[in-house]
mmCIF file of C-alpha atoms in Angstrom:
data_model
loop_
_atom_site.group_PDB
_atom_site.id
_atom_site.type_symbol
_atom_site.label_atom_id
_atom_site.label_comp_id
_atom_site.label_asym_id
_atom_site.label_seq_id
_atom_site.Cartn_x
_atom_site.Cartn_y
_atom_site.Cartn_z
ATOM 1 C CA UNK A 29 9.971 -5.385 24.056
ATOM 2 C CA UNK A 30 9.633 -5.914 20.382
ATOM 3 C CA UNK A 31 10.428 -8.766 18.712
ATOM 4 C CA UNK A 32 13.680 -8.933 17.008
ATOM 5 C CA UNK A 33 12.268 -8.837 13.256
ATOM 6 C CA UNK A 34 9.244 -6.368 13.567
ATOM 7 C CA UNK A 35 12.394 -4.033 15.391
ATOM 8 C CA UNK A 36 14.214 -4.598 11.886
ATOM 9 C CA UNK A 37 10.826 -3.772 10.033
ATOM 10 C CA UNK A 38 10.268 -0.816 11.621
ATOM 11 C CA UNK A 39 13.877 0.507 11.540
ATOM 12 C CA UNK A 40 13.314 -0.008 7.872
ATOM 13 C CA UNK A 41 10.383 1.261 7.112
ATOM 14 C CA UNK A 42 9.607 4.410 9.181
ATOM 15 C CA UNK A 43 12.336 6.267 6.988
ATOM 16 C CA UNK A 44 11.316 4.960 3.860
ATOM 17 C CA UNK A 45 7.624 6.022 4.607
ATOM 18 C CA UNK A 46 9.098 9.444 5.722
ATOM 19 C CA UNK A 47 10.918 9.373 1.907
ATOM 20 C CA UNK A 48 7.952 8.738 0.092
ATOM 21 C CA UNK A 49 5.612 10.961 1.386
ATOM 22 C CA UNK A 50 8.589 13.653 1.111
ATOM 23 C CA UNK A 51 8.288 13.099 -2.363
ATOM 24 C CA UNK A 52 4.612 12.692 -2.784
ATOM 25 C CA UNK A 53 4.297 16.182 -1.200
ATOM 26 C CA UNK A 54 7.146 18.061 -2.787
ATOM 27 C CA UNK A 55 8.155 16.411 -6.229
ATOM 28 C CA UNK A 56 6.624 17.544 -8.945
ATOM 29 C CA UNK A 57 4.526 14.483 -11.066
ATOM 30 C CA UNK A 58 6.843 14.113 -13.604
ATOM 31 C CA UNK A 59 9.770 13.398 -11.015
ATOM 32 C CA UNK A 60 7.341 10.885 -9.692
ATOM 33 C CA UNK A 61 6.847 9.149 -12.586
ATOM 34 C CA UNK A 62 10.109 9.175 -13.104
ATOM 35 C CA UNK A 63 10.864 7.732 -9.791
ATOM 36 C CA UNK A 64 7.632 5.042 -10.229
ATOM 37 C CA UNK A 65 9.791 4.119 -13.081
ATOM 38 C CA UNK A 66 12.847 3.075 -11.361
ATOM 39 C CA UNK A 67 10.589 1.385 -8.762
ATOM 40 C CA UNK A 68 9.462 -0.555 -11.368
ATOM 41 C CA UNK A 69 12.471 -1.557 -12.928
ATOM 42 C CA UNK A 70 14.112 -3.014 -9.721
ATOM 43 C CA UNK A 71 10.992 -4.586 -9.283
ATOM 44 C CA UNK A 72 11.248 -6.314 -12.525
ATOM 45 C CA UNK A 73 14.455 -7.925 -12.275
ATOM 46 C CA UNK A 74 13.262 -9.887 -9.022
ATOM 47 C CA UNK A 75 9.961 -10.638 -11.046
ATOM 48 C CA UNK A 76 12.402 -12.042 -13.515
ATOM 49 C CA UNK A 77 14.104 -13.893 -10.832
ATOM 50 C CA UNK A 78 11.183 -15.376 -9.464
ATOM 51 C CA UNK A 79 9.723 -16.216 -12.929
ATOM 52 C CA UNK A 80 12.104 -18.236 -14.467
ATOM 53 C CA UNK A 81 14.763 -15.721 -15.907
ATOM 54 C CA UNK A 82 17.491 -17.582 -14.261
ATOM 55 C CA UNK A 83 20.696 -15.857 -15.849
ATOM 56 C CA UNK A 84 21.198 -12.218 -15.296
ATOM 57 C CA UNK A 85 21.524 -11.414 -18.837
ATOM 58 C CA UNK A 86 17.966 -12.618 -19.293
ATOM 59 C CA UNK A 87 16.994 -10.785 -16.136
ATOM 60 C CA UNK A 88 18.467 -7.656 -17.665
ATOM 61 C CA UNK A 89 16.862 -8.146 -21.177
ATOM 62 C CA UNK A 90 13.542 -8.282 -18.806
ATOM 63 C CA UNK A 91 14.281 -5.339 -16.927
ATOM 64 C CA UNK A 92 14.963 -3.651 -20.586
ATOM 65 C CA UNK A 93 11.292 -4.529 -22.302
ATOM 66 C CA UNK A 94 9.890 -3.327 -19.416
ATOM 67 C CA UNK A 95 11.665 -0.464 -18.691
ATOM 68 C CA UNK A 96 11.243 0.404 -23.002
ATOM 69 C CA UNK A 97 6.955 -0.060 -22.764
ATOM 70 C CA UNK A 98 6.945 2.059 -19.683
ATOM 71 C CA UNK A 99 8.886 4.597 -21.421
ATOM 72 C CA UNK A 100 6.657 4.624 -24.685
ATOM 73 C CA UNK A 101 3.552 4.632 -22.286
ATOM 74 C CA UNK A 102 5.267 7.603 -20.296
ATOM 75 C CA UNK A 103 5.713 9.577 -23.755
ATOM 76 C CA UNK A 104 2.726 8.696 -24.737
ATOM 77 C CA UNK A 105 0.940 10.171 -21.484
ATOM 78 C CA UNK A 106 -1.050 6.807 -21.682
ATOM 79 C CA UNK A 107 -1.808 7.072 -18.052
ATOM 80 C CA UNK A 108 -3.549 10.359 -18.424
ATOM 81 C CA UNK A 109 -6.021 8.647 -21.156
ATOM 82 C CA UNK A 110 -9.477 6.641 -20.440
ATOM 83 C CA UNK A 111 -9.144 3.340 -21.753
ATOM 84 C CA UNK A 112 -6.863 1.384 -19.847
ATOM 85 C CA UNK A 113 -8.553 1.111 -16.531
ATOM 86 C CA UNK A 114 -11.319 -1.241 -17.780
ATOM 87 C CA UNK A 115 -8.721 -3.836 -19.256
ATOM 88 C CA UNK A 116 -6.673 -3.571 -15.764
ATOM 89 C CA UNK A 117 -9.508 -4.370 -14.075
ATOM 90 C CA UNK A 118 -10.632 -7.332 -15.773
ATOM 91 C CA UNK A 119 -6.382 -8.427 -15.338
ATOM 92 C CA UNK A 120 -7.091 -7.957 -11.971
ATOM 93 C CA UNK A 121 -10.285 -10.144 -12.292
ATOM 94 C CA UNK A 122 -8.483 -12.622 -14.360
ATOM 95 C CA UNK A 123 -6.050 -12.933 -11.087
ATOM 96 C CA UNK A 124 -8.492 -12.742 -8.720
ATOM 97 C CA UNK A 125 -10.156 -16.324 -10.508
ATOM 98 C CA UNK A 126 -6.506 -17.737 -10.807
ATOM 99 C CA UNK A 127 -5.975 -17.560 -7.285
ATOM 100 C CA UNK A 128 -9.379 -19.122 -6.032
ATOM 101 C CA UNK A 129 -8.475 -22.066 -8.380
ATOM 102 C CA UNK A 130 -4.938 -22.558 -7.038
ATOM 103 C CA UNK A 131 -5.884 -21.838 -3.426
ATOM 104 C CA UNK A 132 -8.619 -24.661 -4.164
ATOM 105 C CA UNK A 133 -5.960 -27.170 -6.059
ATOM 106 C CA UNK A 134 -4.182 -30.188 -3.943
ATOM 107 C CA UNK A 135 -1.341 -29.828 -6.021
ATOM 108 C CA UNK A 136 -0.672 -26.084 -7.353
ATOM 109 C CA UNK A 137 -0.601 -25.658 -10.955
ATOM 110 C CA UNK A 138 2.689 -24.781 -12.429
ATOM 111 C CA UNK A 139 2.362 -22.222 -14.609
ATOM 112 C CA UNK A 140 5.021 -22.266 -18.114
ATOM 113 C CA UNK A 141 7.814 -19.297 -17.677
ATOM 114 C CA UNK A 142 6.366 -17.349 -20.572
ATOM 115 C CA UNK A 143 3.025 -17.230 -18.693
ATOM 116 C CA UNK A 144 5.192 -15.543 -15.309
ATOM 117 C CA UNK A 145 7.137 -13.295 -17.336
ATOM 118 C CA UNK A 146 4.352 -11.920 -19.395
ATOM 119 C CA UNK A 147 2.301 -11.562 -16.261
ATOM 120 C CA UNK A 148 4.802 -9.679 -15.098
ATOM 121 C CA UNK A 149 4.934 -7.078 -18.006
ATOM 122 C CA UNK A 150 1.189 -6.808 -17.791
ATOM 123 C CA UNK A 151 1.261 -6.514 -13.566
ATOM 124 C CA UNK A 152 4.117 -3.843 -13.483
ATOM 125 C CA UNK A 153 3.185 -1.965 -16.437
ATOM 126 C CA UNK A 154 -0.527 -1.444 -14.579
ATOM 127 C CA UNK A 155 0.702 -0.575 -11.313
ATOM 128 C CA UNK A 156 2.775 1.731 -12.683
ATOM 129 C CA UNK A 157 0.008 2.938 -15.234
ATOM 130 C CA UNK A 158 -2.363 3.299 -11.720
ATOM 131 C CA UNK A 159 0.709 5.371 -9.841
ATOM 132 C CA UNK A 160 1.322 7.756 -12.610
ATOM 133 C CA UNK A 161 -2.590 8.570 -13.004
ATOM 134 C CA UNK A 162 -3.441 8.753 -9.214
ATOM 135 C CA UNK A 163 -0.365 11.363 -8.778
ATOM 136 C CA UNK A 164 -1.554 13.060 -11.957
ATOM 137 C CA UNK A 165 -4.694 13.856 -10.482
ATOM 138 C CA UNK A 166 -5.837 17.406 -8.796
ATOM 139 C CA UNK A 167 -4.260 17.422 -5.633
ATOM 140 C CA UNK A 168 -2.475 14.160 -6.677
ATOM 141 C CA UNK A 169 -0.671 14.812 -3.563
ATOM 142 C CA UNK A 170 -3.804 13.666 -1.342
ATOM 143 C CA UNK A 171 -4.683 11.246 -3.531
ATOM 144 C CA UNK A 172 -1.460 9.486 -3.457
ATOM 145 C CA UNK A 173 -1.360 9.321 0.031
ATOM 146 C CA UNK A 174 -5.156 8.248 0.293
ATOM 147 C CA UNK A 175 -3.599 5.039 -1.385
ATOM 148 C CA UNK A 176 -0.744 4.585 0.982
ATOM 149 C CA UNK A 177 -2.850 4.959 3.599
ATOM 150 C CA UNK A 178 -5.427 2.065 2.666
ATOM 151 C CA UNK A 179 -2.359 0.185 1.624
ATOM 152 C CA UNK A 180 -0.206 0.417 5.168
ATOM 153 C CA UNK A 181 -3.140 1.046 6.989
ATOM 154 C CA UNK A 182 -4.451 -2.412 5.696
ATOM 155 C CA UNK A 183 -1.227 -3.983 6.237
ATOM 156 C CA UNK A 184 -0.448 -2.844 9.817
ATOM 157 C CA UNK A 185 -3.813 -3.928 10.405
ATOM 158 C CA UNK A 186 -3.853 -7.625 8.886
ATOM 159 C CA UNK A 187 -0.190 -7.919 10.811
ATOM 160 C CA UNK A 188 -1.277 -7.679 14.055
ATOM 161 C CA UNK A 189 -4.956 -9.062 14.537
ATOM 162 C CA UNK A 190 -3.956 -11.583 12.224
ATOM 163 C CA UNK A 191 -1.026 -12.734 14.754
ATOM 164 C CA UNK A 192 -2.927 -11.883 17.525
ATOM 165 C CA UNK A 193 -6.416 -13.649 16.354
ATOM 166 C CA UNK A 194 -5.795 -15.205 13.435
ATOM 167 C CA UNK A 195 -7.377 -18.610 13.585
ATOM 168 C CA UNK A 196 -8.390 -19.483 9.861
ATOM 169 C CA UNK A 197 -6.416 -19.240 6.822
ATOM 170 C CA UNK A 198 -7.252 -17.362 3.984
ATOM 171 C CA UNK A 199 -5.657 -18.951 1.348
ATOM 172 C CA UNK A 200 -3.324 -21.721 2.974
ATOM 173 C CA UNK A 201 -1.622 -23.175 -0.173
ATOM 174 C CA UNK A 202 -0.781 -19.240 -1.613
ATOM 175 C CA UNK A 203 0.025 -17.695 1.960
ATOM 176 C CA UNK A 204 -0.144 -20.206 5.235
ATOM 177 C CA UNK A 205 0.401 -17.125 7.278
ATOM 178 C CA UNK A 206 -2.571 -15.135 6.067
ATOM 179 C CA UNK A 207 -6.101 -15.712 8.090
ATOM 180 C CA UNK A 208 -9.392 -13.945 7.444
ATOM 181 C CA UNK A 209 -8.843 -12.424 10.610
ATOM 182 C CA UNK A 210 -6.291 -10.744 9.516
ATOM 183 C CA UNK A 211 -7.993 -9.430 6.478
ATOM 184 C CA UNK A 212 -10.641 -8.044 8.728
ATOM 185 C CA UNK A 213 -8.055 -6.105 10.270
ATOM 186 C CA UNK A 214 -6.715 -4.429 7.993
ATOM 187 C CA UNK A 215 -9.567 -3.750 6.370
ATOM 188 C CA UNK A 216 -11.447 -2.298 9.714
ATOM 189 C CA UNK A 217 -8.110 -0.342 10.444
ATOM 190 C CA UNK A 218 -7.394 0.704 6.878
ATOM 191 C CA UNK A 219 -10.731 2.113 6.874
ATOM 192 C CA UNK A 220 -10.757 4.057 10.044
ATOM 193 C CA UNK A 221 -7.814 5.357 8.919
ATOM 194 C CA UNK A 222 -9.315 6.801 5.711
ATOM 195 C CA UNK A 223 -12.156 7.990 7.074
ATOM 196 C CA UNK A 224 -9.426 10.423 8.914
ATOM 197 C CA UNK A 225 -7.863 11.241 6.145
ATOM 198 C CA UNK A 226 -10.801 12.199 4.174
ATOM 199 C CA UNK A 227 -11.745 14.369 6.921
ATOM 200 C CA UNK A 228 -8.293 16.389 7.193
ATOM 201 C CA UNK A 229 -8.826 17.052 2.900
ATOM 202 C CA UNK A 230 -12.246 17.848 3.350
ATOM 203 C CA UNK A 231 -10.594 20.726 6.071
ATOM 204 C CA UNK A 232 -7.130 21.593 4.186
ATOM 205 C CA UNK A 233 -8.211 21.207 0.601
ATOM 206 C CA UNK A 234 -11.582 21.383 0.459
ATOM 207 C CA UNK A 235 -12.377 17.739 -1.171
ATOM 208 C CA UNK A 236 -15.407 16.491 -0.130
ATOM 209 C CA UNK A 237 -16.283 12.992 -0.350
ATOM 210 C CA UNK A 238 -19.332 11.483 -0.353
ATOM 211 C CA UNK A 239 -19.405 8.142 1.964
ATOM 212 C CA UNK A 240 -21.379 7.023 -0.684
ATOM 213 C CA UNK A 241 -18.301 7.342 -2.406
ATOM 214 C CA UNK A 242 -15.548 6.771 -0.127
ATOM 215 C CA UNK A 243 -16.631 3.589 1.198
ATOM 216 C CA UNK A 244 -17.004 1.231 -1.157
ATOM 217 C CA UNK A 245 -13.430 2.037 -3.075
ATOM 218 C CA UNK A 246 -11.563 2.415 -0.142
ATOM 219 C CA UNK A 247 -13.057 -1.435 0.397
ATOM 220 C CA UNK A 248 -12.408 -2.505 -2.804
ATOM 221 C CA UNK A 249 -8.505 -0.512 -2.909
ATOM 222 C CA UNK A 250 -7.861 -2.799 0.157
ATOM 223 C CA UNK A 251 -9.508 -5.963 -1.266
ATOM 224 C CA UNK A 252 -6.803 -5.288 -3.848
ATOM 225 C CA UNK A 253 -4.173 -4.719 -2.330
ATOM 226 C CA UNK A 254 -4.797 -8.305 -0.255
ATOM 227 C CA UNK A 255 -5.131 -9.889 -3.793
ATOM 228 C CA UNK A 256 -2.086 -8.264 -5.059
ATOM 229 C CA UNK A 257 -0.041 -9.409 -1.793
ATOM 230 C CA UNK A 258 -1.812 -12.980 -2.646
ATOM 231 C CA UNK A 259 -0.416 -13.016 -6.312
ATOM 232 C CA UNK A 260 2.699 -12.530 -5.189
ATOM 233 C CA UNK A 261 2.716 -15.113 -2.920
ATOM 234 C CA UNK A 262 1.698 -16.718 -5.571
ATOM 235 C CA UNK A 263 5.205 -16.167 -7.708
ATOM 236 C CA UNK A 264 6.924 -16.590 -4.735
ATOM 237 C CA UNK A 265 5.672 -20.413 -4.349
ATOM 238 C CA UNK A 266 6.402 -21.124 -8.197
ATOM 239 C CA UNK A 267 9.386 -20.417 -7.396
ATOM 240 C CA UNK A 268 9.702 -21.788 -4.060
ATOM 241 C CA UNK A 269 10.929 -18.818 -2.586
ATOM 242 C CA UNK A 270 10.416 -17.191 0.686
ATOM 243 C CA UNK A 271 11.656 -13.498 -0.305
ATOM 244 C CA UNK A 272 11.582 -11.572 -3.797
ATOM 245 C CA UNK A 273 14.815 -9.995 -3.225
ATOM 246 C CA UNK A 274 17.233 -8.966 -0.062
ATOM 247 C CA UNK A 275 17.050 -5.409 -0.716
ATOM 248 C CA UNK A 276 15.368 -4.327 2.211
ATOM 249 C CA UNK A 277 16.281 -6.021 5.831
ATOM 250 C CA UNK A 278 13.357 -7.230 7.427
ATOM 251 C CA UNK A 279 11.379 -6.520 4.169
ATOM 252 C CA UNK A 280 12.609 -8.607 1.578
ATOM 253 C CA UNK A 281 12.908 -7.791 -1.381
ATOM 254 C CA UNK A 282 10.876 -4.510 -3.375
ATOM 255 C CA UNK A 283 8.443 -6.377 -4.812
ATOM 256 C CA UNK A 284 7.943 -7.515 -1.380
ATOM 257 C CA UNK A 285 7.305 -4.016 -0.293
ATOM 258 C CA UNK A 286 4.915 -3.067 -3.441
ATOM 259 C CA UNK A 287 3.146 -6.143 -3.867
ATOM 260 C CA UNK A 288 -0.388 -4.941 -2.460
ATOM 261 C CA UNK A 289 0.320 -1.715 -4.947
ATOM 262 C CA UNK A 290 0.162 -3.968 -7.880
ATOM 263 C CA UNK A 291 -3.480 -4.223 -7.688
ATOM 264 C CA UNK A 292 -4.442 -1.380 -5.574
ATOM 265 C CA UNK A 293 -2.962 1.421 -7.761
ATOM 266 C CA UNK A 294 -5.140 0.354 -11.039
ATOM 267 C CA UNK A 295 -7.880 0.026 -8.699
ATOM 268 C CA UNK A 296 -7.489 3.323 -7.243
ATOM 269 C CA UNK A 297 -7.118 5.206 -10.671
ATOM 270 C CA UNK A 298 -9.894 3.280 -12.210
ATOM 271 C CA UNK A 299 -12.072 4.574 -9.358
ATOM 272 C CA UNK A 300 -10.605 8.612 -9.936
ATOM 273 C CA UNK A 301 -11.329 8.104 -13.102
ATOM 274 C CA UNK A 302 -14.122 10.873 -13.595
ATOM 275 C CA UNK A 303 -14.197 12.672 -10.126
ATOM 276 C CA UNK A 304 -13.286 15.900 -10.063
#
């Protein structure tokens, strides 16, 4: 019998996976973009929330500089361009250093609003950056879903060995519910799960990847998306919050839902960047 909240999880999410993939496969990029857009506008105004934009107006005004960037980046076509990936990367680094230093901290640093909200520019703006590009790709279709699938695949997989097994915490003071256990989960399951998937395009679409290859960014797509589930957990405790949003029952809020795409998607286009 399943537990009363993972029945509410999965009642939400098995359509919403069904949606997106729907649209992976049969919208065109530019609806995609489009719809990556909107994705990250809702996700803004609970980034807002959480950061310190307190008053919907200022939530709104939020919502509006991002949603104004994204659009000049969008005409633009800066996703399509080399450039970007190395500075998202070295965000993601940046992060990645914050996050040792807090986990290690008695006493969490609180960061100023300006710092959150800026963050947040910089955090949706890449993710959204990393979406655009993957989809943008040859066959952005299988691509796309490559992504999901290290992403969910991950998370299924952290969910439950880490309940199951999960005996030591990976970061207590960011996530007490997090164990390394977990994390080897995912990862083991995320990548078995790959592996599959790289074997149905090799078949349908003729993309062949090298493990040489495949390997080592599929591990480093799902160390991201752990770090970008960590940084929000991170936003979440500055603001002493247990949910981004209320959205999605069972889920949270969006940002909730995206969180591990934060990281993962600039990861994953960084990694594209140059294969054919």
């Amino acid at each position: 019998m399943l537990m009363p909240m993972l029945k509410t999880r999965l009642i939400t999410a098995i359509p919403l996976v069904a949606a997106v993939l729907g649209l992976v496969w049969l919208a065109p990029s530019a609806v995609l973009a489009g719809l990556f857009w909107l994705l990250a506008l809702v996700s803004a105004w609970e980034w807002a929330r959480l950061g310190g934009a307190s008053r919907p107006w200022q939530q709104g005004l939020f919502v509006m500089l991002l949603g104004g960037l994204l659009g000049v980046a969008w005409v633009g076509q800066v996703a399509s361009l080399t450039g970007w990936q190395l500075p998202g990367l070295l965000w993601w680094l940046a992060i990645f250093l914050l996050l040792i230093a807090q986990s290690r901290r008695k006493t969490p640093l609180i960061l100023p609003r300006w710092v959150l909200l800026s963050a947040g520019l910089i955090t949706l703006g890449l993710a959204w950056l990393g979406l655009v590009a993957v989809a943008s790709k040859a066959q952005g279709a299988f691509w796309l879903t490559a992504l999901f699938v290290l992403v969910w695949g991950a998370d299924i997989g952290a969910y439950f060995i880490g309940r199951r097994f999960g005996r030591h915490a990976l970061a207590a003071r960011l996530s007490p519910g997090k164990t390394w256990e977990g994390v080897a989960g995912g990862l083991g399951l995320g990548l078995l799960l790959m592996l599959g998937w790289a074997a149905w395009g090799a078949n349908v679409f003729a993309i062949d990847l090298s493990l040489s290859w495949l390997m080592p960014v599929s591990v480093m797509v799902i160390v991201s998306a752990v770090m970008g589930d960590l940084a929000e957990s991170l936003l979440k405790r500055q603001a002493n919050s247990k949910d981004s949003g209320w959205i999605l029952p069972g889920h949270g809020g969006v940002l909730d839902r995206v969180d591990a795409l934060l990281a993962a998607a600039p990861v994953m286009a960084a990694a594209l960047v140059g294969l054919a």
